[in-house]
Amino acid sequence: MNEKGLAGVVIALPTPLHPDETVDVESLCRLMDHTINGGADAIMIGGTMGEGVALLDSQKRILVETAVAHNAGRITLLATVSETSTKRSIDFVRSIRHCPVDYWVCTSPYYNKFPDPQSVLTHITEIRGSSDRPLVFYNAPLATGNPVDVDTLDRILNMEGIAGVKDSSTNFGLFMEMLRRYPKGDRPASIMQGDESVFDVSLLLGADGVVSGGGVVFVELLKELYATACSNNPAQSMVLQRRLSQELRALLGPRAGRDWVAKIKQRLVDMDVIGASHVSAPFLTHIDTVGDE
Amino acid sequence: MNEKGLAGVVIALPTPLHPDETVDVESLCRLMDHTINGGADAIMIGGTMGEGVALLDSQKRILVETAVAHNAGRITLLATVSETSTKRSIDFVRSIRHCPVDYWVCTSPYYNKFPDPQSVLTHITEIRGSSDRPLVFYNAPLATGNPVDVDTLDRILNMEGIAGVKDSSTNFGLFMEMLRRYPKGDRPASIMQGDESVFDVSLLLGADGVVSGGGVVFVELLKELYATACSNNPAQSMVLQRRLSQELRALLGPRAGRDWVAKIKQRLVDMDVIGASHVSAPFLTHIDTVGDE
Amino acid sequence: MNEKGLAGVVIALPTPLHPDETVDVESLCRLMDHTINGGADAIMIGGTMGEGVALLDSQKRILVETAVAHNAGRITLLATVSETSTKRSIDFVRSIRHCPVDYWVCTSPYYNKFPDPQSVLTHITEIRGSSDRPLVFYNAPLATGNPVDVDTLDRILNMEGIAGVKDSSTNFGLFMEMLRRYPKGDRPASIMQGDESVFDVSLLLGADGVVSGGGVVFVELLKELYATACSNNPAQSMVLQRRLSQELRALLGPRAGRDWVAKIKQRLVDMDVIGASHVSAPFLTHIDTVGDE
Amino acid sequence: MNEKGLAGVVIALPTPLHPDETVDVESLCRLMDHTINGGADAIMIGGTMGEGVALLDSQKRILVETAVAHNAGRITLLATVSETSTKRSIDFVRSIRHCPVDYWVCTSPYYNKFPDPQSVLTHITEIRGSSDRPLVFYNAPLATGNPVDVDTLDRILNMEGIAGVKDSSTNFGLFMEMLRRYPKGDRPASIMQGDESVFDVSLLLGADGVVSGGGVVFVELLKELYATACSNNPAQSMVLQRRLSQELRALLGPRAGRDWVAKIKQRLVDMDVIGASHVSAPFLTHIDTVGDE
C-alpha cells in the first residue's frame, strides 16, 4: 500500500473477457502492464468499468487473484466487492480476503432502496470488519439508486478503516462540500473524484485524486492533467480537461449509453493491449447496434 | 400449473429469517399454509417483498426447495431469479431448475443501465432458454433503474415461453396501453398489476390479476376486491381499494420507506404466522428507528 | 351555463393569430362555429392550447370578449385567467369580469415554487372572490412547476364557488383517487381529465368529462369516445382511445414538443377552419424547424 | 455603466411592499442605500428575490423608475424584464426603456416548454433589440422549466448586445464548461454565478462575479469572499463559503422553501433597513406557517 494513502490517477480497469464471459487472463495481464507502464498511480478492478457486478463470483475471484499475482506489488491495487446486501458482500469478501489487495471498494447496496443513513453506515461497518484491509466507499447513486448525503459521507470519511471516498455522484456541490470540510493534507481519508467531466476543478480545489474508467486509454493525458492541477495551474488544467472530454466523446460516440463498455474495449483491441472486445450480456457490442438508430 | 394461466391474487411472500439471515423454514411453511388457506391464487417467493436479491444464493435455493416441497402442488408457485446480468441469472436458474415451480420470474438486470430494448430482450430470451419452465417478466424500473417501454413489453408478451408481465412501474399509462392492445381473453400472456394503489382500476379494465407484497396480511380483502372488480362493479371495487390503501398506510406508518419489510413481518408475528421479524441487513427493523426522526 | 354542471367533451381552443400576434377575430369565430357544430359540450379559451399565458393582456381581453359575443349563449364557455401571482390574476379578472363566461379557469401560479398547500388554496379563494362566476381549477404541474396533492385537490373540490378540477397532471393515481373519494353523481364539483392518453379509462371509471387541446381537430371522435365510455363499453372505448392516440401522434409528428401549437393550427388551416398558422414567439412554426434535426 | 463590464458582487434586491402589494418606495430607497454603502458592486431589481414576476406591471415600472432615480448613477443597476413570451417581454421593456438602467435582465420564457434552442435565441434577440441597453441572460431552469445547454449559452455569450450570463441552473458542470471555453479576461461577455452554494469555487476558477438574493443581508461577507477568491486563496475562500452557507441556513430555517422571501424581508426589518416584511400572495409570511408542520 502507498504510504501516503490513496491519491493520484486511479485507473478503473475494464475486464477482458472470453466469449463465454470468463476472464481473459492473458489480456488482463497485458492491460495491467500497459496501465502500470503508462504511469498510473493505482488500478481498480471489478468496478463499474470492470463489469464487476455482472461477472460470476467465480470469475470475480479469478480476476482478483490474477491481478494480485500479476501485480506483484508494483502498483496500488483496489478491488470492488459491491453486492445487493451486507450479507452477500461479506460472503464475497470472505471468499477472497486471502488476496493481499491494498483496498477493498464497495458501493451502497443496490436494487432495494435504503433512505436511512444508518443502512449505509451499517453496511460499510460490517464489510470493513470482514477483512483486515482498508475500505474505500464508492458513492455511485446513479447505479445503486441510493444517494448518500454529505453528512453521511462525512461520517464515512471518519470511520475506522476507511481509506477514502470515491464520489461518482455527479453532484459537484456535494463533492465540493467534502473538500471544504477537510482541506487537503488535513483530512481523515482520501477524497477522490470519479466524474470524468470535472477532474480539473476537483483537483484544483484539493481532491486527492481521480478514478477514471475511460482513462484506461488516456493514462498519459490524465497524468498530465493531475500534475498540472496539483501545481495550481487553472488555465492549463482546463485546457487539458477540455481535451480529455473531447477525446472521450470522440471515443464513445453518440450511442455511449448503450455500448460504452464495448467501445472502450474495442479501442484497447485497436491499441493491441487486449485480445477481444467481448462484454457481459446484456451489454451490447458495437456490432449489435450498427444502423439501429 | 394453473391451466388457465397466471391470474387472480398472487401473494408475494416475505421470507421469514433467523437472526443470521438463514431461512426460517418452519415459519415459511406456516406462512405458506396461512396464505393458501386464505384463498390466494398463487404464491411468489423471492421477489422484492421476499428480499430475494439480498439473500445468499444458498439460502435462495433453500427457499425454493422448501416452498416446492411444502406446497406439494396445492397452489401455483412463482420463484424469482433476478440478477445483475444474464450470466448470473442463468447460473442461478441452472442451480435450481430441478425444482418444479410453475413459473420463474425475472426483472431487468440492475445496477448497470441498459437503455437499448435489445438488452432486456436478450436477457429474457436467454433466461427463458435455461430451463423448461415458463417465465414471467417483472417490470420493476424503480428497483432496477431500467425502464421498459410499451413496445418492448408488447414484444415480451409475445415471446415463446413467456407466461406474463407483472408491471410494478407505477406508470399507469403504460399498463393501460397493454390492456388496450390485448383485450382480456385474447392476449398472448397474462398482464398482472403490481402497484397496490391501482388494483381496482387495473382489474376493472381487464388485468388478469394482481401481485401484492403487503397483501400477505390482507389476503381476504384482496380476494374480495378481485371478485368484485371481475364482476364489473366499479363503485364497490373503489370502496374496497380505498380500504386496502388505508389498511396498508396504517400498517406501514410514516416511515414506510425505511422499515416496510420489518413492519410487514412484525404484523405476521403479531398474527402468530411467523416466528420473528428479522430482516436482511441493511434493511432496518422498527426497533432501530424508534425516535430517530 | 349547463344546468348539470361542467361535463362532457370540452375543447381547449387554439387562438388564431395574425402575424403580429393579435387575435384573428374572423378565424376565431369560424373555429368556434366549427367546434360547436361538431358537437362539443363546451369550449375553453386561453388555456395552454390557446397560448393564453403568452398573449398580451389586451389581446386576452379581445379573445374573451369576442368569444362571449360570438357564442351568444350557444355553448358552455370557459376562459382561462392564469397568472404568476394572486394579485396579477385578480387584476386580470377584474378587467374582464363584465364578460358573462360560464366559468373562469386558473392554474396554480408559476415561475415561483409554492410547496405549501395554503398557497394554492389562498390563490384560488382570492381569484374566486374577484368575480361572480364559478371557477375551475386547472391542475397543470408540468407547466406551473407546482404539483398539488390529492388532499389539497379534495379541499378545492369542496370550496364554495368551485365548479370543478381539470387534471392535466398525467398522474393517473392522483386522478383515480379523486374518483374513488367522490363517486359520479355524488361529488361536490366536476372532475375532468386533461391527459389525452387516458380519456377512456377516466370516463369508464367516472370522470365527468374530458378537456382536449388536440381534440379540436377530432371533435367527433371525442364525442364517440365519450358516449361509448359513458355507456360502459370498455372494449370499444379502448379501441377508440387507441384511434385517438394514433391520430394525435400522426398529426403531431416526431417533433411534437417543439411545434405542436403550429402543427394543430396548420391542420385547422388545411381543414379551412382558420386563416393561418401563426404562433406566438418563441413557439416555433413547422417551417422554422424543417430539416433541423 | 461600469466600464469594465458586469463583475463583482451583485445584490438581487427584495422589493419592499405595502400590505396591498404596492412598492414601499421609502423602504426601497433605504434598502438601496444600505446595499450601496455596504460595498456592493451592482444591484439587480425585480429578479426572483425581488418577486419580479409576481408584481403588477404598474408596480414593476414604479420599482424601476424609483431605483433609477434614487440611484442617481451611484451603482451599476440591473432590472429584470422576464415574461412568459417574447411579445409580453418586449411590451414591458418598451413601457420602461426610458429609464437609464445599465442592463436589462431576462430569463427564458416560462409556463410553456421550449426545448428547441432556437426559441430562447429568438427570444433574447428580440428583447435585446427592443431597447438600446445591453441584456444579461438569467439562466433559471428551476423557475422557467426550460433548461439551456452549454452550446446555446455559448452562442448567447457571443450575441451582440449581450453583457453576460447569470447562471442559476445549479448545474456546476455547465457553469464550469463556460469558464473553460472562455478564460477570465478573454471572454465575450461576463459569466456570473447565481447559485449561492458554489460562490467560492466559481470565483476561484474565473467567474466574473456572483449574484445573490440572500446576500442582501450579508454584503460584507460576500465582498470578503469575492476579494479572497480573486486573490487566489482557495483555503480561506472555502472557509468564507462555509460561513455564508451556515448563515443562510440559520436565516432561512427548516421551511426555507415556503417562506424564504418573508424570512429575508423580516431580517431586513430587524436590521431596521425596511419597514415591513409583506410579501406578494400566495407567498407565505412566517406568521402564516408557525406551528403548521
mmCIF file of N, CA, C and O in Angstrom, chain A residues 172-173 176-177 179-181 183 197-201 204-206 232 234-235 237-239 241-242 245 249, chain D residues 172-173 176-177 179-181 183 197-201 204-206 232 234-235 237-239 241-242 245 249:
data_model
loop_
_atom_site.group_PDB
_atom_site.id
_atom_site.type_symbol
_atom_site.label_atom_id
_atom_site.label_comp_id
_atom_site.label_asym_id
_atom_site.label_seq_id
_atom_site.Cartn_x
_atom_site.Cartn_y
_atom_site.Cartn_z
ATOM 1 N N PHE A 172 -21.647 17.969 -7.953
ATOM 2 C CA PHE A 172 -20.409 18.651 -7.614
ATOM 3 C C PHE A 172 -20.504 19.406 -6.297
ATOM 4 O O PHE A 172 -19.520 19.538 -5.560
ATOM 5 N N GLY A 173 -21.682 19.926 -5.980
ATOM 6 C CA GLY A 173 -21.859 20.627 -4.714
ATOM 7 C C GLY A 173 -21.534 19.730 -3.524
ATOM 8 O O GLY A 173 -20.906 20.159 -2.551
ATOM 9 N N MET A 176 -17.732 19.189 -3.454
ATOM 10 C CA MET A 176 -17.069 20.414 -3.027
ATOM 11 C C MET A 176 -17.192 20.602 -1.515
ATOM 12 O O MET A 176 -16.247 21.044 -0.853
ATOM 13 N N GLU A 177 -18.362 20.249 -0.973
ATOM 14 C CA GLU A 177 -18.561 20.435 0.466
ATOM 15 C C GLU A 177 -17.634 19.513 1.271
ATOM 16 O O GLU A 177 -17.143 19.897 2.341
ATOM 17 N N LEU A 179 -14.606 18.735 0.275
ATOM 18 C CA LEU A 179 -13.308 19.428 0.201
ATOM 19 C C LEU A 179 -13.248 20.609 1.166
ATOM 20 O O LEU A 179 -12.212 20.889 1.767
ATOM 21 N N ARG A 180 -14.371 21.324 1.300
ATOM 22 C CA ARG A 180 -14.378 22.466 2.213
ATOM 23 C C ARG A 180 -14.204 22.024 3.662
ATOM 24 O O ARG A 180 -13.504 22.663 4.438
ATOM 25 N N ARG A 181 -14.867 20.934 4.012
ATOM 26 C CA ARG A 181 -14.798 20.497 5.410
ATOM 27 C C ARG A 181 -13.418 19.954 5.768
ATOM 28 O O ARG A 181 -12.989 20.035 6.915
ATOM 29 N N PRO A 183 -9.669 20.307 4.389
ATOM 30 C CA PRO A 183 -8.624 20.812 3.488
ATOM 31 C C PRO A 183 -7.586 19.722 3.195
ATOM 32 O O PRO A 183 -7.332 18.849 4.022
ATOM 33 N N SER A 197 -15.963 14.498 -15.988
ATOM 34 C CA SER A 197 -16.172 15.826 -16.577
ATOM 35 C C SER A 197 -15.698 16.959 -15.680
ATOM 36 O O SER A 197 -15.676 18.119 -16.105
ATOM 37 N N VAL A 198 -15.320 16.672 -14.439
ATOM 38 C CA VAL A 198 -14.883 17.741 -13.529
ATOM 39 C C VAL A 198 -13.566 17.398 -12.821
ATOM 40 O O VAL A 198 -13.332 17.824 -11.692
ATOM 41 N N PHE A 199 -12.718 16.642 -13.497
ATOM 42 C CA PHE A 199 -11.423 16.312 -12.892
ATOM 43 C C PHE A 199 -10.596 17.562 -12.616
ATOM 44 O O PHE A 199 -9.961 17.692 -11.564
ATOM 45 N N ASP A 200 -10.583 18.497 -13.566
ATOM 46 C CA ASP A 200 -9.753 19.699 -13.402
ATOM 47 C C ASP A 200 -10.090 20.467 -12.130
ATOM 48 O O ASP A 200 -9.250 20.671 -11.254
ATOM 49 N N VAL A 201 -11.337 20.862 -12.000
ATOM 50 C CA VAL A 201 -11.737 21.684 -10.865
ATOM 51 C C VAL A 201 -11.626 20.910 -9.548
ATOM 52 O O VAL A 201 -11.259 21.464 -8.510
ATOM 53 N N LEU A 204 -7.924 20.971 -8.693
ATOM 54 C CA LEU A 204 -7.505 22.337 -8.375
ATOM 55 C C LEU A 204 -7.971 22.749 -6.980
ATOM 56 O O LEU A 204 -7.306 23.508 -6.290
ATOM 57 N N LEU A 205 -9.116 22.235 -6.572
ATOM 58 C CA LEU A 205 -9.664 22.629 -5.267
ATOM 59 C C LEU A 205 -9.272 21.675 -4.153
ATOM 60 O O LEU A 205 -9.709 21.837 -3.019
ATOM 61 N N GLY A 206 -8.473 20.646 -4.457
ATOM 62 C CA GLY A 206 -7.947 19.859 -3.358
ATOM 63 C C GLY A 206 -8.293 18.390 -3.298
ATOM 64 O O GLY A 206 -7.984 17.731 -2.306
ATOM 65 N N ASN A 232 -1.182 23.832 -9.356
ATOM 66 C CA ASN A 232 -2.024 25.022 -9.281
ATOM 67 C C ASN A 232 -1.951 25.900 -10.533
ATOM 68 O O ASN A 232 -1.683 27.087 -10.460
ATOM 69 N N PRO A 234 -4.619 26.689 -13.085
ATOM 70 C CA PRO A 234 -6.004 26.522 -13.532
ATOM 71 C C PRO A 234 -6.169 26.591 -15.046
ATOM 72 O O PRO A 234 -6.884 25.770 -15.630
ATOM 73 N N ALA A 235 -5.556 27.561 -15.670
ATOM 74 C CA ALA A 235 -5.792 27.775 -17.104
ATOM 75 C C ALA A 235 -5.399 26.530 -17.903
ATOM 76 O O ALA A 235 -6.167 26.013 -18.718
ATOM 77 N N SER A 237 -4.955 23.504 -16.744
ATOM 78 C CA SER A 237 -5.768 22.355 -16.309
ATOM 79 C C SER A 237 -7.071 22.297 -17.094
ATOM 80 O O SER A 237 -7.518 21.223 -17.510
ATOM 81 N N MET A 238 -7.648 23.456 -17.301
ATOM 82 C CA MET A 238 -8.915 23.492 -18.034
ATOM 83 C C MET A 238 -8.711 23.123 -19.499
ATOM 84 O O MET A 238 -9.552 22.465 -20.103
ATOM 85 N N VAL A 239 -7.600 23.549 -20.064
ATOM 86 C CA VAL A 239 -7.291 23.152 -21.446
ATOM 87 C C VAL A 239 -7.194 21.629 -21.534
ATOM 88 O O VAL A 239 -7.750 20.994 -22.443
ATOM 89 N N GLN A 241 -8.503 19.428 -19.448
ATOM 90 C CA GLN A 241 -9.826 18.827 -19.200
ATOM 91 C C GLN A 241 -10.656 18.846 -20.476
ATOM 92 O O GLN A 241 -11.322 17.865 -20.807
ATOM 93 N N ARG A 242 -10.604 19.949 -21.189
ATOM 94 C CA ARG A 242 -11.371 20.026 -22.439
ATOM 95 C C ARG A 242 -10.886 18.971 -23.424
ATOM 96 O O ARG A 242 -11.683 18.348 -24.129
ATOM 97 N N SER A 245 -12.241 15.573 -22.281
ATOM 98 C CA SER A 245 -13.674 15.422 -22.570
ATOM 99 C C SER A 245 -13.913 15.194 -24.055
ATOM 100 O O SER A 245 -14.753 14.377 -24.450
ATOM 101 N N ARG A 249 -15.542 11.878 -25.762
ATOM 102 C CA ARG A 249 -16.720 11.972 -26.633
ATOM 103 C C ARG A 249 -16.453 11.319 -27.975
ATOM 104 O O ARG A 249 -17.285 10.593 -28.510
ATOM 105 N N PHE D 172 -23.338 22.685 -11.924
ATOM 106 C CA PHE D 172 -21.999 23.247 -11.896
ATOM 107 C C PHE D 172 -21.170 22.837 -13.114
ATOM 108 O O PHE D 172 -20.310 23.588 -13.586
ATOM 109 N N GLY D 173 -21.407 21.651 -13.619
ATOM 110 C CA GLY D 173 -20.672 21.198 -14.807
ATOM 111 C C GLY D 173 -20.893 22.145 -15.976
ATOM 112 O O GLY D 173 -19.970 22.456 -16.739
ATOM 113 N N MET D 176 -19.033 25.439 -15.249
ATOM 114 C CA MET D 176 -17.595 25.209 -15.379
ATOM 115 C C MET D 176 -17.184 25.152 -16.846
ATOM 116 O O MET D 176 -16.123 25.670 -17.230
ATOM 117 N N GLU D 177 -18.027 24.547 -17.679
ATOM 118 C CA GLU D 177 -17.678 24.431 -19.097
ATOM 119 C C GLU D 177 -17.649 25.811 -19.757
ATOM 120 O O GLU D 177 -16.813 26.064 -20.642
ATOM 121 N N LEU D 179 -16.660 28.514 -18.199
ATOM 122 C CA LEU D 179 -15.367 29.066 -17.757
ATOM 123 C C LEU D 179 -14.210 28.465 -18.545
ATOM 124 O O LEU D 179 -13.232 29.157 -18.865
ATOM 125 N N ARG D 180 -14.304 27.168 -18.851
ATOM 126 C CA ARG D 180 -13.222 26.530 -19.615
ATOM 127 C C ARG D 180 -13.117 27.109 -21.029
ATOM 128 O O ARG D 180 -12.034 27.324 -21.551
ATOM 129 N N ARG D 181 -14.273 27.319 -21.644
ATOM 130 C CA ARG D 181 -14.256 27.818 -23.016
ATOM 131 C C ARG D 181 -13.756 29.254 -23.091
ATOM 132 O O ARG D 181 -13.169 29.662 -24.102
ATOM 133 N N PRO D 183 -11.570 31.764 -20.867
ATOM 134 C CA PRO D 183 -10.762 32.150 -19.696
ATOM 135 C C PRO D 183 -11.044 33.603 -19.307
ATOM 136 O O PRO D 183 -11.369 34.444 -20.153
ATOM 137 N N SER D 197 -24.420 28.344 -3.223
ATOM 138 C CA SER D 197 -23.665 27.280 -2.556
ATOM 139 C C SER D 197 -22.300 27.020 -3.195
ATOM 140 O O SER D 197 -21.500 26.266 -2.650
ATOM 141 N N VAL D 198 -22.024 27.643 -4.335
ATOM 142 C CA VAL D 198 -20.733 27.411 -5.004
ATOM 143 C C VAL D 198 -20.057 28.718 -5.426
ATOM 144 O O VAL D 198 -19.329 28.759 -6.424
ATOM 145 N N PHE D 199 -20.270 29.772 -4.673
ATOM 146 C CA PHE D 199 -19.621 31.044 -4.995
ATOM 147 C C PHE D 199 -18.097 30.901 -4.931
ATOM 148 O O PHE D 199 -17.373 31.415 -5.793
ATOM 149 N N ASP D 200 -17.588 30.218 -3.902
ATOM 150 C CA ASP D 200 -16.130 30.116 -3.740
ATOM 151 C C ASP D 200 -15.453 29.514 -4.968
ATOM 152 O O ASP D 200 -14.593 30.131 -5.606
ATOM 153 N N VAL D 201 -15.874 28.312 -5.336
ATOM 154 C CA VAL D 201 -15.222 27.617 -6.438
ATOM 155 C C VAL D 201 -15.449 28.339 -7.766
ATOM 156 O O VAL D 201 -14.553 28.387 -8.626
ATOM 157 N N LEU D 204 -13.000 31.242 -7.735
ATOM 158 C CA LEU D 204 -11.622 30.735 -7.798
ATOM 159 C C LEU D 204 -11.266 30.278 -9.201
ATOM 160 O O LEU D 204 -10.128 30.400 -9.646
ATOM 161 N N LEU D 205 -12.246 29.761 -9.937
ATOM 162 C CA LEU D 205 -11.985 29.243 -11.281
ATOM 163 C C LEU D 205 -12.222 30.268 -12.368
ATOM 164 O O LEU D 205 -12.111 29.942 -13.548
ATOM 165 N N GLY D 206 -12.608 31.493 -11.991
ATOM 166 C CA GLY D 206 -12.643 32.523 -13.015
ATOM 167 C C GLY D 206 -13.966 33.189 -13.304
ATOM 168 O O GLY D 206 -14.060 33.963 -14.268
ATOM 169 N N ASN D 232 -6.899 34.544 -5.237
ATOM 170 C CA ASN D 232 -6.488 33.143 -5.374
ATOM 171 C C ASN D 232 -6.063 32.510 -4.050
ATOM 172 O O ASN D 232 -4.971 31.974 -3.923
ATOM 173 N N PRO D 234 -7.632 29.703 -2.111
ATOM 174 C CA PRO D 234 -8.697 28.694 -2.037
ATOM 175 C C PRO D 234 -9.074 28.344 -0.605
ATOM 176 O O PRO D 234 -10.268 28.263 -0.275
ATOM 177 N N ALA D 235 -8.093 28.134 0.262
ATOM 178 C CA ALA D 235 -8.408 27.667 1.612
ATOM 179 C C ALA D 235 -9.310 28.655 2.342
ATOM 180 O O ALA D 235 -10.359 28.296 2.891
ATOM 181 N N SER D 237 -11.086 31.052 0.997
ATOM 182 C CA SER D 237 -12.359 31.192 0.266
ATOM 183 C C SER D 237 -13.357 30.147 0.735
ATOM 184 O O SER D 237 -14.547 30.430 0.912
ATOM 185 N N MET D 238 -12.862 28.932 0.911
ATOM 186 C CA MET D 238 -13.769 27.863 1.336
ATOM 187 C C MET D 238 -14.257 28.082 2.762
ATOM 188 O O MET D 238 -15.412 27.794 3.080
ATOM 189 N N VAL D 239 -13.414 28.612 3.603
ATOM 190 C CA VAL D 239 -13.841 28.944 4.968
ATOM 191 C C VAL D 239 -14.987 29.969 4.913
ATOM 192 O O VAL D 239 -16.009 29.825 5.597
ATOM 193 N N GLN D 241 -16.976 30.601 2.361
ATOM 194 C CA GLN D 241 -18.170 29.996 1.760
ATOM 195 C C GLN D 241 -18.948 29.204 2.806
ATOM 196 O O GLN D 241 -20.176 29.274 2.863
ATOM 197 N N ARG D 242 -18.226 28.452 3.630
ATOM 198 C CA ARG D 242 -18.916 27.688 4.674
ATOM 199 C C ARG D 242 -19.654 28.624 5.627
ATOM 200 O O ARG D 242 -20.764 28.325 6.063
ATOM 201 N N SER D 245 -22.811 29.841 3.833
ATOM 202 C CA SER D 245 -23.848 28.802 3.771
ATOM 203 C C SER D 245 -24.499 28.608 5.131
ATOM 204 O O SER D 245 -25.726 28.439 5.230
ATOM 205 N N ARG D 249 -28.396 29.243 6.049
ATOM 206 C CA ARG D 249 -29.237 28.195 6.637
ATOM 207 C C ARG D 249 -29.875 28.674 7.936
ATOM 208 O O ARG D 249 -31.057 28.430 8.182
#
